Coordinates of N, CA and C in Angstrom, one line a residue:
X1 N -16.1 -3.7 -35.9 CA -15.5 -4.8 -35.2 C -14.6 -4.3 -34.1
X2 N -13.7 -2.8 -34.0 CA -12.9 -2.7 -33.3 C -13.6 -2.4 -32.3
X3 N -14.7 -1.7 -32.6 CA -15.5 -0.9 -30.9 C -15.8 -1.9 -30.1
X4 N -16.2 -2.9 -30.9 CA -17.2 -4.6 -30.2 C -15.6 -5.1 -29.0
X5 N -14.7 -5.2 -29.6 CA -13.6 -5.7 -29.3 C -13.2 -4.8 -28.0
X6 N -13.4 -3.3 -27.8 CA -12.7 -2.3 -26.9 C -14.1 -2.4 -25.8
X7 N -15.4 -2.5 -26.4 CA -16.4 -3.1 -25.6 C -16.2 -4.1 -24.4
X8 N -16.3 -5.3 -25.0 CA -16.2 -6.5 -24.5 C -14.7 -6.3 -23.6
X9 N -13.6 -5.9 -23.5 CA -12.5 -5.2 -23.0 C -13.0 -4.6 -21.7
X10 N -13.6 -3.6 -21.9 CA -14.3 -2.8 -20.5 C -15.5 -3.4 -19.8
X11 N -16.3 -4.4 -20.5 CA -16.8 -5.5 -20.3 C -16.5 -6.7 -19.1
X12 N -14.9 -6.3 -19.5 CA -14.4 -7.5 -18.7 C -13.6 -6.9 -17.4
X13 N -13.1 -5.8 -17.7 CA -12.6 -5.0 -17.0 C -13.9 -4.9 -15.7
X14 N -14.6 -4.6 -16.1 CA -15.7 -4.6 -15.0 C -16.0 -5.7 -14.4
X15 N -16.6 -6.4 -15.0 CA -16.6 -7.4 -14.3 C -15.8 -8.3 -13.2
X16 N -14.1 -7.8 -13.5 CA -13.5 -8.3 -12.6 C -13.3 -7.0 -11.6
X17 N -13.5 -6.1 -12.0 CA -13.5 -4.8 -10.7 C -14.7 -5.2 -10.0
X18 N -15.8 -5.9 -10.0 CA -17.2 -6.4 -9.5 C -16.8 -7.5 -8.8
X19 N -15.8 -8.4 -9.1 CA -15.3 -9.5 -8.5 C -14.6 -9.2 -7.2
X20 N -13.8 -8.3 -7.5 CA -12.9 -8.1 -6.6 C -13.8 -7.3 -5.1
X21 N -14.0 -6.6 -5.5 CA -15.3 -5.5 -4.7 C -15.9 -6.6 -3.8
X22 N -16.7 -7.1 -4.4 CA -17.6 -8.2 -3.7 C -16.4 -9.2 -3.3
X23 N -15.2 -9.6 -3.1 CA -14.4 -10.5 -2.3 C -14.6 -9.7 -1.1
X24 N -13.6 -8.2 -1.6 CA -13.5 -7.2 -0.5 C -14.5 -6.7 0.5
X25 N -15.7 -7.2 0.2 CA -16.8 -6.9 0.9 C -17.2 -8.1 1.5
X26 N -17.0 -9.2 1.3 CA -17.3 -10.5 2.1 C -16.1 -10.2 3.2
X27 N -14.8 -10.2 2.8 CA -13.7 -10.0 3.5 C -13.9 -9.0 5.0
X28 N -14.5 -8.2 4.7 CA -15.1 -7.2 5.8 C -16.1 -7.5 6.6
X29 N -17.3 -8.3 5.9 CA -17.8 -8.8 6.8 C -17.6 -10.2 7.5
X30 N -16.7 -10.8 7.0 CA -16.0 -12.1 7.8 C -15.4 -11.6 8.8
X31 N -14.7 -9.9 8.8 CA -14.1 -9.5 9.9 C -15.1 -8.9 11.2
X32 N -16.0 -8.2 10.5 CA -16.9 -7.6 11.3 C -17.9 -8.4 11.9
X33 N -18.5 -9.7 11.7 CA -19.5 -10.5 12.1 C -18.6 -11.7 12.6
X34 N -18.6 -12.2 13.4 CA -18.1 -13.5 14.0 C -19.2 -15.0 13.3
X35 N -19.0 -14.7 12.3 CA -19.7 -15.9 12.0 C -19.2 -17.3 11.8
X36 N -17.8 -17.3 11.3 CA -17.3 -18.9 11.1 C -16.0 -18.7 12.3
X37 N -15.4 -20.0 12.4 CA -14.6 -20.4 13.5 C -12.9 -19.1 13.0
X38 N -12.4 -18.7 14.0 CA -11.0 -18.0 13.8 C -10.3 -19.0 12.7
X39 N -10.1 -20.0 12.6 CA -8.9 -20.5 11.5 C -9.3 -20.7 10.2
X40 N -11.0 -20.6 10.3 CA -11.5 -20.6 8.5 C -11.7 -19.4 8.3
X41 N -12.0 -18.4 9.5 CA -11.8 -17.0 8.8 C -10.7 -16.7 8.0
X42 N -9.6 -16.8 9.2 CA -8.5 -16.1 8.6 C -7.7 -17.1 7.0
X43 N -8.1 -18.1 7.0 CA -7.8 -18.8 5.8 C -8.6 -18.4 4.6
X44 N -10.3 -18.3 4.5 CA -10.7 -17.5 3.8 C -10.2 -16.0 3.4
X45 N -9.7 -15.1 4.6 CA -9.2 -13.8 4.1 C -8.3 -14.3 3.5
X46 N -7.3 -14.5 3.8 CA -6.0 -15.1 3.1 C -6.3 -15.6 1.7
X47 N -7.2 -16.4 1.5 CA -7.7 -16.9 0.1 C -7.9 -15.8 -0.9
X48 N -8.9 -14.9 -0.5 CA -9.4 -13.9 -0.9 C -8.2 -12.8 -1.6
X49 N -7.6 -12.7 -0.7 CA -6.1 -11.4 -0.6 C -5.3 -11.8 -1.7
X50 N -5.4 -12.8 -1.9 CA -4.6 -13.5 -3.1 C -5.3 -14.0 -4.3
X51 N -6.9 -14.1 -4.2 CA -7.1 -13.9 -5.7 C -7.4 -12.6 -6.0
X52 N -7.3 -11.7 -5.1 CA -7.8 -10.2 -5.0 C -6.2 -9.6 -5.9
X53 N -5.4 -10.4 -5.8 CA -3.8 -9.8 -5.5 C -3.6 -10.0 -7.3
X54 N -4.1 -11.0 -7.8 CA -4.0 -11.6 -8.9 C -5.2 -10.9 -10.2
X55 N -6.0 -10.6 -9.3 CA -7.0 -9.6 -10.2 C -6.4 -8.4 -10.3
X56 N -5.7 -7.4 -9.3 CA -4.9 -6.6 -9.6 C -4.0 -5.8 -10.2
X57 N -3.1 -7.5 -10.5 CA -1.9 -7.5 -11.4 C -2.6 -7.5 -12.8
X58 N -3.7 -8.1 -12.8 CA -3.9 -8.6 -14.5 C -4.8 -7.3 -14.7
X59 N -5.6 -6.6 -14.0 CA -6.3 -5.9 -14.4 C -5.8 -4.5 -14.1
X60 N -5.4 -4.0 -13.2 CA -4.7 -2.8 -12.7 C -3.1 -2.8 -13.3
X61 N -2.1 -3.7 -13.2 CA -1.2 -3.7 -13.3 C -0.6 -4.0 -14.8
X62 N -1.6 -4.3 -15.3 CA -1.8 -5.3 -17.0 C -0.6 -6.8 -17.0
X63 N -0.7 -6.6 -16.0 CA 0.4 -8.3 -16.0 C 0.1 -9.7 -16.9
X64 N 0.4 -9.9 -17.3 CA -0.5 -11.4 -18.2 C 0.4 -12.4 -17.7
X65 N 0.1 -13.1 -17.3 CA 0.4 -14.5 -16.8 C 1.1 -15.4 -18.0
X66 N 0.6 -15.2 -19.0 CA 1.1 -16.3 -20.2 C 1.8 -14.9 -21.3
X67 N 1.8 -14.1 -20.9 CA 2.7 -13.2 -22.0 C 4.5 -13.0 -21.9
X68 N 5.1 -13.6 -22.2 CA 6.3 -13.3 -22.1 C 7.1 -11.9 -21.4
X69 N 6.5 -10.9 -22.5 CA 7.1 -9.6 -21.8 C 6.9 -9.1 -20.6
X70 N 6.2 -10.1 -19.9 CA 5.5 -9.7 -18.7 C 6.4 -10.4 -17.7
X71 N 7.3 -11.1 -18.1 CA 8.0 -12.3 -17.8 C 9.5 -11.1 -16.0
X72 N 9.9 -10.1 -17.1 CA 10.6 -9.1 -16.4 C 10.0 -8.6 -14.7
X73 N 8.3 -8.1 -15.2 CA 8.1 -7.5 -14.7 C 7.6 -8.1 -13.3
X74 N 7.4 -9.6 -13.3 CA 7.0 -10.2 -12.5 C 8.2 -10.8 -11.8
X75 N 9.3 -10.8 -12.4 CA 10.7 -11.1 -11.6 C 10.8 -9.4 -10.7
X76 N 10.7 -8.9 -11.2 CA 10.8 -7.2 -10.7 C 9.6 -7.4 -9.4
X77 N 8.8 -7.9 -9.0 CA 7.7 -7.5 -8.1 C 8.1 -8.8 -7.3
X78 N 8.8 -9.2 -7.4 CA 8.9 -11.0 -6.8 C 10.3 -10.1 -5.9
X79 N 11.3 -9.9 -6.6 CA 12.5 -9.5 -6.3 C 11.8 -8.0 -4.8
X80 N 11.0 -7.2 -5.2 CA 10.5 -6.2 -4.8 C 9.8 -6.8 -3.3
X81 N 9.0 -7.7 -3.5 CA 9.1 -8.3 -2.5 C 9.5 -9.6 -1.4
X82 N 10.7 -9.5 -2.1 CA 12.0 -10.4 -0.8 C 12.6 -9.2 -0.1
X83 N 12.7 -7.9 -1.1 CA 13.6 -6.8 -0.2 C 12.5 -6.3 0.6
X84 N 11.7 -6.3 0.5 CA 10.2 -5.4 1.6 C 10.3 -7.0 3.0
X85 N 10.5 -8.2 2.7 CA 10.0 -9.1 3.6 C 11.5 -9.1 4.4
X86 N 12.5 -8.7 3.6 CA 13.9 -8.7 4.5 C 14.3 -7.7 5.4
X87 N 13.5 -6.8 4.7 CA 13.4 -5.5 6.0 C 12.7 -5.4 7.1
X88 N 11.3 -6.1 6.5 CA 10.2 -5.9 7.9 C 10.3 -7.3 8.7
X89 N 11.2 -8.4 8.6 CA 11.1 -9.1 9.4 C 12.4 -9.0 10.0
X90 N 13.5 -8.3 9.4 CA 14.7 -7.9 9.4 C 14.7 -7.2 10.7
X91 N 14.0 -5.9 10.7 CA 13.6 -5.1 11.6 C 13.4 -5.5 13.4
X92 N 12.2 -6.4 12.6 CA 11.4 -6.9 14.0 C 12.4 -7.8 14.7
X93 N 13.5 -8.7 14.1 CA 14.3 -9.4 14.5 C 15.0 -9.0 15.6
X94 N 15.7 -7.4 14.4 CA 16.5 -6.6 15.8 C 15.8 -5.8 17.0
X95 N 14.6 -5.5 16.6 CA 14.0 -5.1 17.8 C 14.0 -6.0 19.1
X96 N 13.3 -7.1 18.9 CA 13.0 -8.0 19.4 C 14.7 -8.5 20.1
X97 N 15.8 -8.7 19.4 CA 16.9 -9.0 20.2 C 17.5 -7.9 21.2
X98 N 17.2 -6.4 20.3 CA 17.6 -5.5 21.7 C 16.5 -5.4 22.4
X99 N 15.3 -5.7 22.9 CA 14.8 -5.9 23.5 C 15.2 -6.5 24.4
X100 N 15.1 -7.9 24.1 CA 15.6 -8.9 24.7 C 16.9 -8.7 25.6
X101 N 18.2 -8.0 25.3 CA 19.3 -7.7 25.4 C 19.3 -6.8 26.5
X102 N 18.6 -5.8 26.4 CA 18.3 -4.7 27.5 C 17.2 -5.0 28.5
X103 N 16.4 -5.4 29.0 CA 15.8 -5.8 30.2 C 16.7 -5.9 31.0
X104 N 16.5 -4.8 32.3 CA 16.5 -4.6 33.3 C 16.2 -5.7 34.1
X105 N 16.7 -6.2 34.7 CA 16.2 -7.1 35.9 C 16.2 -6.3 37.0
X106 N 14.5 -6.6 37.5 CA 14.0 -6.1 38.7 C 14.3 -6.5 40.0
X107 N 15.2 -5.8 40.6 CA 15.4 -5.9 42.3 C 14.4 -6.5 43.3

């Protein structure tokens, strides 16, 4: 009974490594073929990125959604990224104002 159980486990493990794969491979050719209009592309990628993001966590990351002790780790990656979004937009902000700030005006 334990082998059936560690089976079905890598079973499933695959299956969603097959899931993801095949998003990632539609995702590529949504980019590489001009087939649907720019705003359902990029809404589909976006779709994809995020159930891609969620297979990840649960299967790479072992995150469980309904497990409590998981509860930390998902404050930890939430928190992880406000400080990555406060930097990189943080950044672009000041670039973009010394930018702005230093232009030369042309004679």
């Amino acid at each position: 009974m334990k082998n059936y159980v560690k089976i079905e486990k890598y079973i499933n493990y695959f299956f969603w490594t097959f899931v993801s794969f095949t998003i990632f491979l539609i995702s590529v050719f949504l980019i590489k073929f001009n087939i649907l209009n720019k705003n359902l592309k990029y809404f589909l990628i976006l779709l994809f990125s995020i159930v891609n993001l969620f297979i990840y966590f649960n299967i790479f990351l072992h995150i469980k959604y309904k497990d409590y002790k998981s509860y930390y780790n998902i404050i930890t990656i939430i928190f992880t990224l406000i400080i990555i979004f406060i930097i990189i937009f943080g950044s672009r902000y000041i670039m973009l104002s010394l930018h702005s700030n230093t232009m030369v005006n042309k004679i």
